[in-house]
Amino acid sequence: MNKFKQSQAIPQDTQTFMQIITRKNQESPVCCGEVWLVGAGPGDVELLTLKALRVIQQADVIVFDRLVSDPIMALIPENTLRIDVGKSTRNHTLGQDEINQLLVSLAQNGHRVVRLKGGDPFIYGRGGEEMKHCQYHNVECHIVPGITAAMGCAAASGIPLTYRGLAQSVRFITGHSAQGEPDLDWSKLAIDCQTLVFYMGIANSGHISQQLITHGLSKTTPVAVIERGTQPEQRVITGRLNELETMVVDNKVETPALLIIGEVVSLYRGKRTKQRVNRDVSTSVLVPHTF
């Protein structure tokens, strides 16, 4: 007797799928005069949530960031107004205060507004500030979570963020501040059995590695740099903590990229070929460093 029966809750065809969407639209419609902060995930279109897709397709206006991938942008209906407010270092289309006011103004003019962000709106996405501004002006603001870059990039690379005996905790840390270098309590970060994930840390990779080593973390701690994680052009570069800045510079790493620091990186296994960049630095298309 087969104990494993197919669940009747699983949609069997496109019609059933659309019935789910229709029912959810009735239960929780995207209404005029409201703002929805939507996480687009780390880039892979398949990691976009069903709710995010439903909300995007009902919007009148999409206010989007530069980290939203092209395949996800392609899901936006053609007649939907798109407003690019993408920000990168020293290159801001609009300042954050201007973005906050734009969302409120669009909603007050009766539009169904979606603020589409890479990753998750509440993890280094300024979503909290945008929500607070909407609330201050009595504009209804809804949140649709997304898969944050740390989780998506780690999974796509086969690097577990926690692992028994290697990492009992994980920290998500910003590697950038308004002044440039992050002002952090490095002594609390430089401890064993912990995984550190730095967002926006590429430009300050040398400072990050120096501070961690100075405050007691072993210079041979495994590190990974993940560029354009979860996307077809994803690149993973691995090495040791004292090599981090060299890894970034020699491999011409560009944003978006993430730093993972900790013993869990030793579990990474990339595609194997006979080619090497040098003795210490490897990528997903080169022989991984043996820790």
Short mmCIF file of the C-alpha atoms (twelve columns), coordinates in Angstrom:
data_MODEL
# 
_entry.id   MODEL 
# 
loop_
_atom_site.group_PDB 
_atom_site.id 
_atom_site.type_symbol 
_atom_site.label_atom_id 
_atom_site.label_alt_id 
_atom_site.label_comp_id 
_atom_site.label_asym_id 
_atom_site.label_seq_id 
_atom_site.Cartn_x 
_atom_site.Cartn_y 
_atom_site.Cartn_z 
_atom_site.pdbx_PDB_model_num 
ATOM 1   C CA . MET A 1   0.000   0.000  0.000   1 
ATOM 2   C CA . ASN A 2   1.374   3.376  -0.998  1 
ATOM 3   C CA . LYS A 3   1.567   5.575  2.089   1 
ATOM 4   C CA . PHE A 4   2.504   8.632  0.069   1 
ATOM 5   C CA . LYS A 5   -0.584  10.183 -1.471  1 
ATOM 6   C CA . GLN A 6   -0.586  13.215 -3.695  1 
ATOM 7   C CA . SER A 7   -1.872  16.272 -1.878  1 
ATOM 8   C CA . GLN A 8   -5.164  17.528 -3.254  1 
ATOM 9   C CA . ALA A 9   -4.097  21.082 -2.314  1 
ATOM 10  C CA . ILE A 10  -1.438  21.183 -5.031  1 
ATOM 11  C CA . PRO A 11  -2.654  23.046 -8.135  1 
ATOM 12  C CA . GLN A 12  -2.944  20.632 -11.054 1 
ATOM 13  C CA . ASP A 13  -3.113  23.125 -13.907 1 
ATOM 14  C CA . THR A 14  -2.966  26.759 -14.887 1 
ATOM 15  C CA . GLN A 15  -6.700  27.188 -14.368 1 
ATOM 16  C CA . THR A 16  -6.410  26.203 -10.709 1 
ATOM 17  C CA . PHE A 17  -3.446  28.534 -10.340 1 
ATOM 18  C CA . MET A 18  -5.446  31.443 -11.729 1 
ATOM 19  C CA . GLN A 19  -8.335  30.595 -9.418  1 
ATOM 20  C CA . ILE A 20  -5.972  31.034 -6.468  1 
ATOM 21  C CA . ILE A 21  -4.843  34.422 -7.807  1 
ATOM 22  C CA . THR A 22  -8.438  35.527 -8.375  1 
ATOM 23  C CA . ARG A 23  -9.482  34.504 -4.872  1 
ATOM 24  C CA . LYS A 24  -6.543  36.327 -3.295  1 
ATOM 25  C CA . ASN A 25  -7.292  39.431 -5.359  1 
ATOM 26  C CA . GLN A 26  -10.781 39.422 -3.878  1 
ATOM 27  C CA . GLU A 27  -9.567  38.801 -0.330  1 
ATOM 28  C CA . SER A 28  -6.689  41.299 -0.401  1 
ATOM 29  C CA . PRO A 29  -6.953  43.602 -3.425  1 
ATOM 30  C CA . VAL A 30  -4.415  46.251 -4.334  1 
ATOM 31  C CA . CYS A 31  -6.548  49.347 -3.794  1 
ATOM 32  C CA . CYS A 32  -6.251  52.846 -5.190  1 
ATOM 33  C CA . GLY A 33  -4.437  55.243 -2.879  1 
ATOM 34  C CA . GLU A 34  -2.281  52.567 -1.243  1 
ATOM 35  C CA . VAL A 35  1.436   51.768 -1.265  1 
ATOM 36  C CA . TRP A 36  2.810   48.232 -1.368  1 
ATOM 37  C CA . LEU A 37  6.481   47.664 -0.481  1 
ATOM 38  C CA . VAL A 38  7.374   44.517 -2.406  1 
ATOM 39  C CA . GLY A 39  10.550  42.452 -2.103  1 
ATOM 40  C CA . ALA A 40  11.700  41.176 -5.502  1 
ATOM 41  C CA . GLY A 41  14.221  38.731 -4.049  1 
ATOM 42  C CA . PRO A 42  17.899  38.358 -5.023  1 
ATOM 43  C CA . GLY A 43  17.416  38.246 -8.800  1 
ATOM 44  C CA . ASP A 44  16.282  34.800 -9.919  1 
ATOM 45  C CA . VAL A 45  12.754  35.278 -11.253 1 
ATOM 46  C CA . GLU A 46  11.674  31.914 -9.785  1 
ATOM 47  C CA . LEU A 47  12.426  33.233 -6.297  1 
ATOM 48  C CA . LEU A 48  9.799   35.957 -6.629  1 
ATOM 49  C CA . THR A 49  6.882   35.120 -4.340  1 
ATOM 50  C CA . LEU A 50  3.404   34.449 -5.678  1 
ATOM 51  C CA . LYS A 51  2.060   37.367 -3.655  1 
ATOM 52  C CA . ALA A 52  4.682   39.711 -5.091  1 
ATOM 53  C CA . LEU A 53  3.710   38.683 -8.617  1 
ATOM 54  C CA . ARG A 54  0.014   39.202 -7.897  1 
ATOM 55  C CA . VAL A 55  0.573   42.683 -6.473  1 
ATOM 56  C CA . ILE A 56  2.937   43.740 -9.271  1 
ATOM 57  C CA . GLN A 57  0.388   42.829 -11.910 1 
ATOM 58  C CA . GLN A 58  -2.313  44.958 -10.265 1 
ATOM 59  C CA . ALA A 59  -0.242  48.122 -9.855  1 
ATOM 60  C CA . ASP A 60  -0.798  51.399 -11.694 1 
ATOM 61  C CA . VAL A 61  2.738   52.574 -10.924 1 
ATOM 62  C CA . ILE A 62  5.936   50.615 -10.176 1 
ATOM 63  C CA . VAL A 63  8.683   52.562 -8.392  1 
ATOM 64  C CA . PHE A 64  11.716  50.295 -8.757  1 
ATOM 65  C CA . ASP A 65  15.367  49.934 -7.726  1 
ATOM 66  C CA . ARG A 66  18.383  49.065 -9.860  1 
ATOM 67  C CA . LEU A 67  18.732  45.664 -8.137  1 
ATOM 68  C CA . VAL A 68  15.464  44.373 -9.588  1 
ATOM 69  C CA . SER A 69  16.511  41.940 -12.334 1 
ATOM 70  C CA . ASP A 70  15.382  42.207 -15.958 1 
ATOM 71  C CA . PRO A 71  13.368  38.942 -15.903 1 
ATOM 72  C CA . ILE A 72  11.330  40.289 -12.978 1 
ATOM 73  C CA . MET A 73  10.859  43.661 -14.663 1 
ATOM 74  C CA . ALA A 74  9.515   41.759 -17.677 1 
ATOM 75  C CA . LEU A 75  6.578   40.588 -15.541 1 
ATOM 76  C CA . ILE A 76  5.256   44.150 -15.206 1 
ATOM 77  C CA . PRO A 77  2.281   44.783 -17.526 1 
ATOM 78  C CA . GLU A 78  3.097   47.032 -20.490 1 
ATOM 79  C CA . ASN A 79  0.563   49.698 -19.534 1 
ATOM 80  C CA . THR A 80  1.979   50.108 -16.014 1 
ATOM 81  C CA . LEU A 81  3.956   53.303 -15.385 1 
ATOM 82  C CA . ARG A 82  7.544   52.564 -14.341 1 
ATOM 83  C CA . ILE A 83  9.642   55.027 -12.340 1 
ATOM 84  C CA . ASP A 84  13.356  54.278 -11.908 1 
ATOM 85  C CA . VAL A 85  14.699  55.480 -8.556  1 
ATOM 86  C CA . GLY A 86  17.738  53.201 -8.541  1 
ATOM 87  C CA . LYS A 87  20.637  54.185 -6.322  1 
ATOM 88  C CA . SER A 88  24.294  53.209 -6.407  1 
ATOM 89  C CA . THR A 89  27.372  54.656 -4.751  1 
ATOM 90  C CA . ARG A 90  27.588  58.387 -5.567  1 
ATOM 91  C CA . ASN A 91  24.817  58.005 -8.146  1 
ATOM 92  C CA . HIS A 92  21.308  58.615 -6.846  1 
ATOM 93  C CA . THR A 93  18.449  59.194 -9.278  1 
ATOM 94  C CA . LEU A 94  16.432  60.501 -6.318  1 
ATOM 95  C CA . GLY A 95  17.389  60.940 -2.683  1 
ATOM 96  C CA . GLN A 96  15.579  58.845 -0.083  1 
ATOM 97  C CA . ASP A 97  13.479  61.778 1.132   1 
ATOM 98  C CA . GLU A 98  12.368  62.409 -2.447  1 
ATOM 99  C CA . ILE A 99  11.459  58.744 -2.896  1 
ATOM 100 C CA . ASN A 100 9.434   58.804 0.315   1 
ATOM 101 C CA . GLN A 101 7.470   61.820 -0.863  1 
ATOM 102 C CA . LEU A 102 7.014   60.386 -4.359  1 
ATOM 103 C CA . LEU A 103 5.291   57.298 -2.945  1 
ATOM 104 C CA . VAL A 104 2.950   59.408 -0.833  1 
ATOM 105 C CA . SER A 105 2.147   61.809 -3.684  1 
ATOM 106 C CA . LEU A 106 1.349   58.985 -6.103  1 
ATOM 107 C CA . ALA A 107 -0.936  57.318 -3.561  1 
ATOM 108 C CA . GLN A 108 -2.669  60.584 -2.662  1 
ATOM 109 C CA . ASN A 109 -3.404  61.044 -6.369  1 
ATOM 110 C CA . GLY A 110 -5.315  57.776 -6.332  1 
ATOM 111 C CA . HIS A 111 -2.759  55.407 -7.832  1 
ATOM 112 C CA . ARG A 112 -2.117  51.814 -6.827  1 
ATOM 113 C CA . VAL A 113 1.575   52.113 -6.011  1 
ATOM 114 C CA . VAL A 114 4.137   49.311 -5.795  1 
ATOM 115 C CA . ARG A 115 7.607   50.083 -4.472  1 
ATOM 116 C CA . LEU A 116 9.644   47.217 -5.936  1 
ATOM 117 C CA . LYS A 117 12.930  46.488 -4.180  1 
ATOM 118 C CA . GLY A 118 15.682  43.927 -4.596  1 
ATOM 119 C CA . GLY A 119 15.825  41.386 -1.766  1 
ATOM 120 C CA . ASP A 120 13.557  42.138 1.199   1 
ATOM 121 C CA . PRO A 121 12.200  45.640 1.910   1 
ATOM 122 C CA . PHE A 122 13.096  45.478 5.602   1 
ATOM 123 C CA . ILE A 123 16.694  44.223 5.307   1 
ATOM 124 C CA . TYR A 124 18.944  47.122 4.251   1 
ATOM 125 C CA . GLY A 125 16.224  48.249 1.852   1 
ATOM 126 C CA . ARG A 126 15.083  51.472 3.561   1 
ATOM 127 C CA . GLY A 127 11.609  49.947 3.643   1 
ATOM 128 C CA . GLY A 128 11.071  50.944 7.256   1 
ATOM 129 C CA . GLU A 129 11.653  54.605 6.432   1 
ATOM 130 C CA . GLU A 130 9.254   54.474 3.497   1 
ATOM 131 C CA . MET A 131 6.589   52.737 5.582   1 
ATOM 132 C CA . LYS A 132 6.940   55.294 8.370   1 
ATOM 133 C CA . HIS A 133 6.621   58.189 5.916   1 
ATOM 134 C CA . CYS A 134 3.450   56.686 4.452   1 
ATOM 135 C CA . GLN A 135 1.977   56.173 7.912   1 
ATOM 136 C CA . TYR A 136 2.786   59.760 8.905   1 
ATOM 137 C CA . HIS A 137 0.752   60.972 5.920   1 
ATOM 138 C CA . ASN A 138 -2.083  58.492 6.598   1 
ATOM 139 C CA . VAL A 139 -1.351  56.460 3.474   1 
ATOM 140 C CA . GLU A 140 -2.064  52.740 3.825   1 
ATOM 141 C CA . CYS A 141 1.194   50.802 3.421   1 
ATOM 142 C CA . HIS A 142 1.446   47.023 2.944   1 
ATOM 143 C CA . ILE A 143 4.592   44.893 3.082   1 
ATOM 144 C CA . VAL A 144 5.346   41.886 0.863   1 
ATOM 145 C CA . PRO A 145 8.544   40.179 2.060   1 
ATOM 146 C CA . GLY A 146 11.168  38.885 -0.338  1 
ATOM 147 C CA . ILE A 147 14.059  36.448 -0.123  1 
ATOM 148 C CA . THR A 148 16.977  38.511 1.104   1 
ATOM 149 C CA . ALA A 149 20.321  38.380 -0.712  1 
ATOM 150 C CA . ALA A 150 22.103  36.545 2.111   1 
ATOM 151 C CA . MET A 151 19.716  33.608 1.967   1 
ATOM 152 C CA . GLY A 152 19.405  33.511 -1.811  1 
ATOM 153 C CA . CYS A 153 23.124  33.836 -2.549  1 
ATOM 154 C CA . ALA A 154 24.136  31.314 0.096   1 
ATOM 155 C CA . ALA A 155 21.632  28.748 -1.153  1 
ATOM 156 C CA . ALA A 156 22.566  29.287 -4.803  1 
ATOM 157 C CA . SER A 157 26.231  28.742 -3.893  1 
ATOM 158 C CA . GLY A 158 25.700  25.733 -1.648  1 
ATOM 159 C CA . ILE A 159 27.017  27.533 1.443   1 
ATOM 160 C CA . PRO A 160 24.848  26.892 4.532   1 
ATOM 161 C CA . LEU A 161 24.710  29.932 6.785   1 
ATOM 162 C CA . THR A 162 24.514  27.761 9.903   1 
ATOM 163 C CA . TYR A 163 25.997  24.298 10.364  1 
ATOM 164 C CA . ARG A 164 26.389  22.223 13.493  1 
ATOM 165 C CA . GLY A 165 29.912  22.591 14.842  1 
ATOM 166 C CA . LEU A 166 30.807  25.426 12.459  1 
ATOM 167 C CA . ALA A 167 28.258  28.206 12.974  1 
ATOM 168 C CA . GLN A 168 25.751  28.564 15.786  1 
ATOM 169 C CA . SER A 169 24.605  32.002 14.653  1 
ATOM 170 C CA . VAL A 170 24.550  34.254 11.603  1 
ATOM 171 C CA . ARG A 171 24.720  38.043 11.389  1 
ATOM 172 C CA . PHE A 172 23.602  40.280 8.542   1 
ATOM 173 C CA . ILE A 173 25.769  43.413 8.543   1 
ATOM 174 C CA . THR A 174 25.984  46.515 6.397   1 
ATOM 175 C CA . GLY A 175 29.478  47.003 5.006   1 
ATOM 176 C CA . HIS A 176 28.826  50.634 4.180   1 
ATOM 177 C CA . SER A 177 27.719  53.738 6.054   1 
ATOM 178 C CA . ALA A 178 26.789  57.267 5.072   1 
ATOM 179 C CA . GLN A 179 30.384  58.248 5.873   1 
ATOM 180 C CA . GLY A 180 31.878  55.344 3.911   1 
ATOM 181 C CA . GLU A 181 33.520  52.778 6.208   1 
ATOM 182 C CA . PRO A 182 31.146  51.018 8.631   1 
ATOM 183 C CA . ASP A 183 31.357  51.941 12.323  1 
ATOM 184 C CA . LEU A 184 30.833  48.580 14.035  1 
ATOM 185 C CA . ASP A 185 31.618  46.810 17.292  1 
ATOM 186 C CA . TRP A 186 34.252  44.606 15.680  1 
ATOM 187 C CA . SER A 187 35.062  42.697 18.871  1 
ATOM 188 C CA . LYS A 188 31.554  41.199 18.851  1 
ATOM 189 C CA . LEU A 189 31.912  40.205 15.223  1 
ATOM 190 C CA . ALA A 190 35.348  38.609 15.498  1 
ATOM 191 C CA . ILE A 191 34.260  35.439 17.304  1 
ATOM 192 C CA . ASP A 192 34.275  31.769 16.344  1 
ATOM 193 C CA . CYS A 193 31.269  29.611 15.379  1 
ATOM 194 C CA . GLN A 194 29.541  32.536 13.700  1 
ATOM 195 C CA . THR A 195 28.777  33.407 10.087  1 
ATOM 196 C CA . LEU A 196 29.067  37.030 8.989   1 
ATOM 197 C CA . VAL A 197 27.255  38.253 5.882   1 
ATOM 198 C CA . PHE A 198 28.192  41.737 4.708   1 
ATOM 199 C CA . TYR A 199 25.863  43.634 2.409   1 
ATOM 200 C CA . MET A 200 27.340  46.520 0.375   1 
ATOM 201 C CA . GLY A 201 30.818  45.652 1.598   1 
ATOM 202 C CA . ILE A 202 32.838  45.324 -1.607  1 
ATOM 203 C CA . ALA A 203 34.309  48.845 -1.558  1 
ATOM 204 C CA . ASN A 204 35.351  48.397 2.085   1 
ATOM 205 C CA . SER A 205 36.541  44.785 1.884   1 
ATOM 206 C CA . GLY A 206 40.076  45.696 2.960   1 
ATOM 207 C CA . HIS A 207 38.831  47.628 5.987   1 
ATOM 208 C CA . ILE A 208 36.472  44.809 6.947   1 
ATOM 209 C CA . SER A 209 39.151  42.109 6.817   1 
ATOM 210 C CA . GLN A 210 41.698  44.277 8.646   1 
ATOM 211 C CA . GLN A 211 39.311  45.084 11.489  1 
ATOM 212 C CA . LEU A 212 38.199  41.486 11.940  1 
ATOM 213 C CA . ILE A 213 41.794  40.220 12.059  1 
ATOM 214 C CA . THR A 214 42.853  43.046 14.396  1 
ATOM 215 C CA . HIS A 215 40.045  42.113 16.791  1 
ATOM 216 C CA . GLY A 216 40.947  38.444 16.907  1 
ATOM 217 C CA . LEU A 217 39.401  36.560 13.996  1 
ATOM 218 C CA . SER A 218 41.877  34.173 12.385  1 
ATOM 219 C CA . LYS A 219 43.404  35.448 9.173   1 
ATOM 220 C CA . THR A 220 42.818  32.013 7.646   1 
ATOM 221 C CA . THR A 221 39.048  32.180 8.201   1 
ATOM 222 C CA . PRO A 222 37.326  31.098 4.958   1 
ATOM 223 C CA . VAL A 223 35.573  33.837 2.990   1 
ATOM 224 C CA . ALA A 224 33.403  33.946 -0.117  1 
ATOM 225 C CA . VAL A 225 32.550  36.805 -2.431  1 
ATOM 226 C CA . ILE A 226 29.325  36.170 -4.349  1 
ATOM 227 C CA . GLU A 227 28.701  38.423 -7.325  1 
ATOM 228 C CA . ARG A 228 25.216  38.613 -8.902  1 
ATOM 229 C CA . GLY A 229 24.018  35.739 -6.755  1 
ATOM 230 C CA . THR A 230 21.168  33.459 -7.966  1 
ATOM 231 C CA . GLN A 231 21.441  34.851 -11.506 1 
ATOM 232 C CA . PRO A 232 22.871  33.063 -14.587 1 
ATOM 233 C CA . GLU A 233 26.085  35.093 -14.416 1 
ATOM 234 C CA . GLN A 234 26.644  34.343 -10.698 1 
ATOM 235 C CA . ARG A 235 30.309  34.198 -9.708  1 
ATOM 236 C CA . VAL A 236 31.695  32.797 -6.446  1 
ATOM 237 C CA . ILE A 237 35.243  33.617 -5.338  1 
ATOM 238 C CA . THR A 238 36.668  31.910 -2.267  1 
ATOM 239 C CA . GLY A 239 39.795  32.371 -0.201  1 
ATOM 240 C CA . ARG A 240 41.006  33.384 3.256   1 
ATOM 241 C CA . LEU A 241 40.176  36.463 5.295   1 
ATOM 242 C CA . ASN A 242 43.614  38.022 4.840   1 
ATOM 243 C CA . GLU A 243 43.187  37.685 1.055   1 
ATOM 244 C CA . LEU A 244 39.768  39.317 0.856   1 
ATOM 245 C CA . GLU A 245 40.754  42.679 -0.606  1 
ATOM 246 C CA . THR A 246 43.061  41.015 -3.135  1 
ATOM 247 C CA . MET A 247 40.248  38.673 -4.171  1 
ATOM 248 C CA . VAL A 248 37.939  41.610 -4.820  1 
ATOM 249 C CA . VAL A 249 40.518  43.683 -6.712  1 
ATOM 250 C CA . ASP A 250 42.180  40.932 -8.766  1 
ATOM 251 C CA . ASN A 251 38.847  39.490 -9.869  1 
ATOM 252 C CA . LYS A 252 37.364  42.935 -10.615 1 
ATOM 253 C CA . VAL A 253 34.287  42.212 -8.510  1 
ATOM 254 C CA . GLU A 254 31.340  44.485 -9.220  1 
ATOM 255 C CA . THR A 255 28.115  45.149 -7.358  1 
ATOM 256 C CA . PRO A 256 25.754  43.642 -6.499  1 
ATOM 257 C CA . ALA A 257 27.994  41.360 -4.483  1 
ATOM 258 C CA . LEU A 258 27.908  39.849 -1.014  1 
ATOM 259 C CA . LEU A 259 30.625  38.805 1.454   1 
ATOM 260 C CA . ILE A 260 30.254  35.638 3.536   1 
ATOM 261 C CA . ILE A 261 32.854  35.136 6.261   1 
ATOM 262 C CA . GLY A 262 33.075  32.042 8.450   1 
ATOM 263 C CA . GLU A 263 33.937  28.355 8.597   1 
ATOM 264 C CA . VAL A 264 30.770  27.437 6.669   1 
ATOM 265 C CA . VAL A 265 32.487  28.698 3.509   1 
ATOM 266 C CA . SER A 266 34.786  25.658 3.716   1 
ATOM 267 C CA . LEU A 267 31.762  23.581 2.667   1 
ATOM 268 C CA . TYR A 268 31.581  25.334 -0.698  1 
ATOM 269 C CA . ARG A 269 32.257  23.148 -3.707  1 
ATOM 270 C CA . GLY A 270 32.440  24.884 -7.062  1 
ATOM 271 C CA . LYS A 271 32.684  23.552 -10.575 1 
ATOM 272 C CA . ARG A 272 36.062  21.933 -11.048 1 
ATOM 273 C CA . THR A 273 38.465  22.583 -13.919 1 
ATOM 274 C CA . LYS A 274 42.270  22.517 -14.157 1 
ATOM 275 C CA . GLN A 275 42.557  26.291 -14.485 1 
ATOM 276 C CA . ARG A 276 43.644  28.613 -11.654 1 
ATOM 277 C CA . VAL A 277 43.916  32.366 -11.254 1 
ATOM 278 C CA . ASN A 278 46.610  31.951 -8.625  1 
ATOM 279 C CA . ARG A 279 47.428  29.717 -5.675  1 
ATOM 280 C CA . ASP A 280 45.032  31.301 -3.221  1 
ATOM 281 C CA . VAL A 281 41.980  32.642 -5.007  1 
ATOM 282 C CA . SER A 282 39.350  30.487 -6.712  1 
ATOM 283 C CA . THR A 283 36.004  31.058 -8.375  1 
ATOM 284 C CA . SER A 284 33.057  28.877 -9.225  1 
ATOM 285 C CA . VAL A 285 34.669  28.172 -12.587 1 
ATOM 286 C CA . LEU A 286 38.056  27.404 -11.043 1 
ATOM 287 C CA . VAL A 287 39.356  24.839 -8.584  1 
ATOM 288 C CA . PRO A 288 38.036  25.763 -5.099  1 
ATOM 289 C CA . HIS A 289 40.658  26.475 -2.470  1 
ATOM 290 C CA . THR A 290 41.200  23.601 -0.047  1 
ATOM 291 C CA . PHE A 291 40.801  24.827 3.531   1 
# 
